[in-house]
Each structure stands twice: as structure tokens, then as C-alpha cells.
Short mmCIF file of C-alpha atoms in Angstrom, two decimals:
data_model
loop_
_atom_site.label_atom_id
_atom_site.label_comp_id
_atom_site.label_asym_id
_atom_site.label_seq_id
_atom_site.Cartn_x
_atom_site.Cartn_y
_atom_site.Cartn_z
CA MET A 1 -12.27 11.37 -8.61
CA ASN A 2 -12.75 15.00 -9.60
CA LEU A 3 -9.57 16.71 -8.41
CA ILE A 4 -9.77 20.17 -9.91
CA PHE A 5 -7.59 22.09 -7.45
CA PRO A 6 -6.29 21.61 -3.88
CA LYS A 7 -8.81 22.43 -1.17
CA ARG A 8 -5.91 23.81 0.89
CA LEU A 9 -2.58 25.34 -0.14
CA GLU A 10 0.22 25.50 2.41
CA ILE A 11 2.65 28.13 1.18
CA GLU A 12 5.96 28.17 3.04
CA LEU A 13 7.05 31.79 3.03
CA VAL A 14 10.15 31.05 5.11
CA SER A 15 11.98 27.87 6.10
CA SER A 16 14.39 29.77 8.36
CA CYS A 17 13.53 30.34 12.02
CA ASN A 18 14.79 32.60 14.80
CA LEU A 19 14.12 30.07 17.60
CA ARG A 20 15.52 26.67 18.54
CA CYS A 21 12.53 24.87 20.02
CA VAL A 22 13.60 21.62 21.62
CA TYR A 23 10.78 19.51 20.15
CA CYS A 24 10.67 21.04 16.68
CA PRO A 25 11.43 18.64 13.78
CA ARG A 26 13.85 21.28 12.48
CA ARG A 27 16.49 19.75 14.76
CA HIS A 28 16.65 16.74 12.44
CA LEU A 29 17.55 18.87 9.40
CA SER A 30 20.68 20.87 8.73
CA ASP A 31 19.78 23.39 6.02
CA LEU A 32 16.53 25.28 6.50
CA SER A 33 17.25 28.90 5.73
CA GLY A 34 15.18 29.84 2.69
CA PHE A 35 12.77 32.66 1.85
CA MET A 36 10.17 32.43 -0.91
CA ALA A 37 10.80 34.86 -3.75
CA LEU A 38 8.06 37.46 -4.06
CA ASP A 39 7.61 36.67 -7.77
CA LEU A 40 7.00 33.00 -6.96
CA PHE A 41 4.41 33.93 -4.34
CA LYS A 42 2.66 36.20 -6.85
CA LYS A 43 2.63 33.35 -9.41
CA ILE A 44 0.99 31.03 -6.89
CA ILE A 45 -1.67 33.57 -5.92
CA GLU A 46 -2.38 34.54 -9.52
CA GLU A 47 -3.42 30.94 -10.22
CA ALA A 48 -5.05 30.22 -6.87
CA ARG A 49 -7.20 33.38 -6.82
CA HIS A 50 -9.53 31.73 -9.34
CA TYR A 51 -10.45 29.33 -6.52
CA PRO A 52 -11.40 31.71 -3.68
CA ASP A 53 -12.71 28.87 -1.48
CA THR A 54 -9.20 27.43 -1.27
CA ILE A 55 -7.82 27.60 2.27
CA ILE A 56 -4.49 29.41 2.22
CA VAL A 57 -1.96 28.58 4.94
CA LEU A 58 1.08 30.87 5.12
CA HIS A 59 3.55 28.85 7.19
CA ARG A 60 5.31 25.56 7.47
CA ARG A 61 8.89 24.81 8.58
CA GLY A 62 9.98 28.34 9.53
CA GLU A 63 8.80 31.64 11.01
CA SER A 64 6.80 33.50 8.36
CA LEU A 65 7.12 36.90 10.03
CA LEU A 66 10.84 36.81 9.22
CA HIS A 67 10.05 37.46 5.55
CA ARG A 68 11.16 40.97 4.66
CA ASN A 69 8.11 41.31 2.39
CA PHE A 70 5.67 39.93 4.96
CA THR A 71 3.35 42.96 4.97
CA GLU A 72 3.42 43.20 1.17
CA ILE A 73 2.56 39.50 0.94
CA LEU A 74 -0.47 40.01 3.16
CA ASN A 75 -1.53 43.01 1.11
CA ILE A 76 -1.33 40.89 -2.06
CA ILE A 77 -3.55 38.17 -0.63
CA ALA A 78 -6.04 40.35 1.29
CA GLY A 79 -9.64 39.82 0.24
CA LYS A 80 -8.91 37.12 -2.34
CA PHE A 81 -9.71 34.01 -0.28
CA LYS A 82 -12.41 32.91 2.11
CA GLU A 83 -9.87 31.62 4.64
CA VAL A 84 -6.22 32.56 5.28
CA GLN A 85 -4.35 30.97 8.17
CA ILE A 86 -0.98 31.57 9.75
CA ALA A 87 0.99 30.28 12.73
CA THR A 88 3.75 32.24 14.43
CA ASN A 89 6.04 32.04 17.42
CA SER A 90 4.99 35.68 17.98
CA THR A 91 8.50 36.99 18.74
CA LEU A 92 8.26 39.27 15.68
CA LEU A 93 4.64 40.25 16.20
CA THR A 94 4.89 44.05 16.14
CA GLU A 95 2.26 46.76 16.00
CA GLU A 96 3.41 47.65 12.46
CA LYS A 97 2.13 44.24 11.29
CA PHE A 98 -1.21 44.29 13.14
CA GLU A 99 -3.23 46.11 10.48
CA ALA A 100 -2.01 43.88 7.62
CA ILE A 101 -2.75 40.73 9.64
CA THR A 102 -6.29 41.77 10.57
CA ARG A 103 -7.02 42.80 6.99
CA ALA A 104 -5.76 39.61 5.30
CA VAL A 105 -5.76 36.75 7.81
CA THR A 106 -8.82 34.91 9.14
CA PHE A 107 -7.07 32.63 11.67
CA ILE A 108 -3.80 33.04 13.58
CA SER A 109 -2.18 30.51 15.90
CA PHE A 110 0.37 31.50 18.53
CA SER A 111 2.90 28.72 19.19
CA LEU A 112 3.72 28.81 22.89
CA ASP A 113 4.37 26.71 25.98
CA ALA A 114 3.47 26.89 29.65
CA PRO A 115 5.29 29.77 31.41
CA ALA A 116 7.27 27.38 33.62
CA ALA A 117 8.78 25.65 30.58
CA TYR A 118 8.77 28.29 27.84
CA ASP A 119 12.19 29.90 28.38
CA ASN A 120 13.85 26.47 28.23
CA THR A 121 11.88 24.98 25.34
CA ARG A 122 11.66 27.97 22.96
CA VAL A 123 15.20 29.30 23.08
CA PRO A 124 16.10 32.18 23.13
CA ALA A 125 12.62 33.73 23.46
CA LYS A 126 11.21 34.83 26.82
CA TYR A 127 7.64 34.05 27.81
CA GLU A 128 6.84 37.43 29.33
CA ASP A 129 7.97 39.31 26.21
CA VAL A 130 5.99 37.10 23.84
CA GLU A 131 2.87 37.10 26.02
CA GLN A 132 2.83 40.92 25.98
CA LYS A 133 3.12 40.99 22.18
CA ILE A 134 0.17 38.63 21.85
CA LEU A 135 -1.95 40.56 24.34
CA LYS A 136 -1.31 43.78 22.40
CA PHE A 137 -2.42 42.06 19.21
CA LEU A 138 -5.56 40.65 20.86
CA ASP A 139 -6.46 44.13 22.09
CA PHE A 140 -6.00 45.55 18.58
CA ASN A 141 -7.76 42.62 16.92
CA LYS A 142 -11.03 42.89 18.82
CA GLY A 143 -12.22 39.52 17.52
CA ARG A 144 -11.73 40.21 13.80
CA VAL A 145 -9.26 37.34 13.33
CA LYS A 146 -9.97 33.98 14.98
CA THR A 147 -7.15 33.16 17.39
CA GLN A 148 -5.52 30.06 18.84
CA ALA A 149 -2.88 29.45 21.49
CA SER A 150 -1.06 26.13 21.10
CA MET A 151 1.57 24.14 22.97
CA VAL A 152 3.30 20.80 22.45
CA ARG A 153 2.88 17.94 24.91
CA THR A 154 5.86 15.57 25.10
CA GLN A 155 6.38 12.48 27.24
CA HIS A 156 8.26 14.76 29.67
CA THR A 157 5.61 17.52 29.93
CA PRO A 158 4.18 17.77 33.47
CA GLU A 159 0.39 17.64 33.41
CA ASP A 160 0.37 20.74 35.61
CA ASN A 161 1.95 22.68 32.73
CA VAL A 162 -0.89 21.67 30.41
CA VAL A 163 -3.52 22.66 33.00
CA VAL A 164 -1.88 26.05 33.59
CA PHE A 165 -1.52 26.73 29.87
CA LYS A 166 -5.19 26.05 29.19
CA GLU A 167 -6.25 28.16 32.15
CA ILE A 168 -4.14 31.14 31.03
CA TRP A 169 -5.37 31.19 27.45
CA LYS A 170 -8.90 29.74 27.39
CA ASP A 171 -10.60 33.10 27.94
CA ARG A 172 -8.15 35.11 25.85
CA VAL A 173 -8.32 33.30 22.52
CA ASP A 174 -10.96 31.47 20.50
CA ARG A 175 -9.25 28.08 20.71
CA VAL A 176 -6.59 26.41 22.82
CA ARG A 177 -4.79 23.41 21.35
CA VAL A 178 -2.38 20.96 22.89
CA TYR A 179 -0.50 19.07 20.19
CA GLU A 180 1.15 15.70 20.68
CA GLU A 181 4.86 15.78 19.87
CA HIS A 182 5.53 14.30 16.45
CA SER A 183 8.52 13.33 14.30
CA LYS A 184 9.99 11.17 17.03
CA ASP A 185 13.60 10.14 16.44
CA GLY A 186 13.67 12.00 13.14
CA VAL A 187 10.78 10.07 11.56
CA PHE A 188 8.57 12.90 10.31
CA GLY A 189 4.94 12.47 11.32
CA ALA A 190 5.67 9.67 13.79
CA ILE A 191 4.23 10.08 17.30
CA GLN A 192 5.04 8.50 20.67
CA ASN A 193 1.84 6.45 20.79
CA PRO A 194 0.95 5.28 17.27
CA ARG A 195 -2.74 5.49 16.35
CA GLY A 196 -5.05 2.54 15.68
CA GLN A 197 -5.74 0.74 12.44
CA ARG A 198 -4.33 2.66 9.51
CA LYS A 199 -6.81 4.30 7.16
CA PRO A 200 -6.29 6.14 3.87
CA CYS A 201 -5.13 9.70 4.48
CA VAL A 202 -7.19 12.47 2.93
CA MET A 203 -4.22 14.79 2.40
CA PRO A 204 -3.24 13.66 -1.14
CA THR A 205 -6.71 14.67 -2.30
CA TYR A 206 -7.03 17.74 -0.11
CA GLU A 207 -3.81 19.67 0.45
CA MET A 208 -0.72 20.77 -1.44
CA LEU A 209 2.39 21.98 0.35
CA ILE A 210 4.60 24.41 -1.57
CA TYR A 211 8.04 24.86 -0.02
CA ASP A 212 9.84 28.20 -0.11
CA ASP A 213 11.80 27.12 -3.23
CA GLY A 214 8.70 26.08 -5.18
CA ASN A 215 9.09 22.34 -4.70
CA VAL A 216 5.92 20.50 -3.69
CA GLY A 217 5.59 18.30 -0.62
CA ARG A 218 2.84 15.92 0.47
CA CYS A 219 1.39 17.71 3.50
CA ASN A 220 2.41 19.47 6.70
CA HIS A 221 4.24 16.36 7.94
CA ASP A 222 6.51 16.21 4.90
CA TRP A 223 9.67 18.01 6.00
CA ASN A 224 12.19 16.76 3.46
CA GLY A 225 10.63 14.18 1.13
CA ASN A 226 11.38 13.96 -2.56
CA PRO A 227 9.27 16.65 -4.27
CA LEU A 228 6.10 15.76 -6.15
CA GLY A 229 6.66 18.66 -8.54
CA ASP A 230 7.96 22.21 -8.93
CA ILE A 231 5.70 25.28 -9.05
CA LYS A 232 8.51 27.39 -10.51
CA THR A 233 8.25 25.46 -13.78
CA HIS A 234 4.70 24.08 -13.67
CA SER A 235 1.27 25.31 -12.66
CA ILE A 236 -0.42 24.16 -9.47
CA LYS A 237 -2.98 22.28 -11.59
CA GLU A 238 -0.26 20.51 -13.56
CA VAL A 239 1.47 19.27 -10.43
CA TRP A 240 -1.83 18.37 -8.69
CA THR A 241 -2.75 16.05 -11.55
CA ASN A 242 0.70 14.66 -12.40
CA ALA A 243 1.78 11.02 -12.27
CA ALA A 244 3.57 11.34 -8.92
CA TYR A 245 0.46 12.66 -7.18
CA GLU A 246 -1.76 10.04 -8.82
CA ALA A 247 0.58 7.26 -7.69
CA LEU A 248 0.52 8.57 -4.12
CA ARG A 249 -3.29 8.70 -4.11
CA THR A 250 -3.46 5.12 -5.37
CA GLN A 251 -1.16 3.98 -2.56
CA HIS A 252 -3.48 5.53 0.01
CA GLU A 253 -6.65 4.20 -1.60
CA ARG A 254 -5.26 0.66 -1.53
CA LEU A 255 -3.33 1.08 1.75
CA GLU A 256 -0.26 -0.17 -0.07
CA LEU A 257 2.10 2.53 1.15
CA THR A 258 5.60 2.53 -0.27
CA ASP A 259 6.14 6.29 -0.21
CA PRO A 260 8.91 6.81 2.39
CA VAL A 261 7.16 9.80 3.98
CA CYS A 262 3.63 8.41 4.19
CA LYS A 263 4.36 4.83 5.21
CA ASN A 264 6.08 5.88 8.45
CA CYS A 265 3.62 8.64 9.39
CA ASP A 266 1.22 8.20 12.35
CA SER A 267 -0.36 11.64 11.87
CA TRP A 268 -2.62 10.70 8.97
CA TYR A 269 -6.02 12.35 8.57
CA PRO A 270 -8.92 9.97 7.76
CA GLU A 271 -11.31 12.76 6.75
CA MET A 272 -11.41 16.49 6.02
CA GLY A 273 -11.77 18.59 9.14
CA ASN A 274 -10.38 15.84 11.38
CA GLN A 275 -8.28 17.39 14.13
CA GLY A 276 -5.65 14.63 14.02
CA THR A 277 -3.73 14.12 17.23
CA GLY A 278 -3.98 16.43 20.21
CA GLU A 279 -6.56 18.15 22.38
CA VAL A 280 -8.66 21.16 21.38
CA ILE A 281 -10.64 23.53 23.59
CA GLU A 282 -12.94 25.98 21.83
CA LYS A 283 -15.16 28.74 23.19
#
């Protein structure tokens, strides 16, 4: 297998968050308060820029817009990659950040909920305030950045809430997504209704997750697994081809999963571009 470089890099700018969402896996962890050092981010981009087709994702366990160098980070990355994605709870989406976002980002996802539930599920944010911030951005954006509005469906979510959410956002954004709640009972990646016959997951050959401290995780469902490497002391290429990664790939190829993160995950991806769990509505 010719694994030159990850097809996608998830770079966690911030593991801290300003909200306490009731279904977020953060509730199972006690110490998520980090911010990626600017020098570490520059090191990552200096290596990755030689692979401009790499998809760059600038979020993971926290709220990226909290980073005090957020605008500078976007300025550093602008124009270097074919695709740059970010997700945000939008509480810190201010007009001062609009220009940097539209210049550097190709896809932005707004993490929301139906109005009837939002103020209770995304504490202490208020739906009306966040909706207005997003609408201001959409007006400024004028279609330059592809947009998504997303919500989480739990076993307690009234179907009316899902219907209302889709109706509100389907003509405002490019894509509406309803995610299934995952990481049930603290098992990261586990979902309420496990999927069918297990298949090898594409993520070990597709994506690298770099936490805010430089440690490397498996994918977006790895919230606290033992690191596969450290980008502070090694290059992305060195970690991507190391023994730990190779062992993980072999486990998936043979479906002999002993890795404690992967073996309990129901959110595996059988192929690149697969949407995983959830419902997607696109224009």
C-alpha cells in the first residue's frame, strides 16, 4: 500500500470549549483545556503544504474560534490547500473573523439544535443570539464558503424538532446534517443502534488526527486513546509510517481488532467519502 501522506489532516487548534452541550463526548473527560502553540501549527503546515490536495480540518474536541491566534492561523493557511474545513458552535462568530474565514476556509459547519431544545442542550448559549451571528455570516459570505447546519439526534429527540430544524436551515445553507448521537456511556464512537457487519475502516489509511499538544490520534472518534506518535518530535510522514500505525492498519485489514479505541467503535467508515451515520440533505 502506497501511503505517502494522509489524505486528511484534522488539526485540533483548541481542546477547550465555552459550551456544555449535553450530548457532547467531552462530558466523559475531565481535562480538555488546551490550545495548540502557534509554532507547532506552523510546523504542521510547513510540511503539509507540499501536499496541497490534503484536506485540512481545523477542529476536533473544542471550539476553534477560542484560539487567540485564530485569524493569524487562517492567514497562514489561506491559499495553500484545496480544501479547508471547520466546525463551530458559532457563539464566537464575529464580523472581525468573517474576512479571514471566507479567504481561507472552503467549508464551515454550524453546530446547532432545534430552537425548542437549543437553550437546554447547548448551555449557556441562546439560540436567537447564535442564529443572528450565522445569518450575518451567510449574508457576508455570499456563497464563497460552502456551509452546513448540523444537529444531533438522540433517543430523546422529538421528531418534530428534526423536521423544524431541517425546514429552518434547508434554504439558508448548502447542506443540513442530522448526526446520530455517538460515544454512548463513555465508549467513544459507540452509537445507540450498532451498524451491521463490521468492515475494515478506511481511517487508518486516510486521516491523521493531531491533538492540540501534538500527539496523534486515530480519527475523529478518538477522544483519549494512547497516541500513535508525536508531531512535536517527529514529522507527519514519520508518524504516518511508524510501527504503531502499521499495526493498526493490519488489525483493520484482517478485522482482528485489539486496539481499545477501534474495537468498540460503531462509527467506522468503510470507504472514503462515506457519510457514516446520520442524515444529510443537500441543495
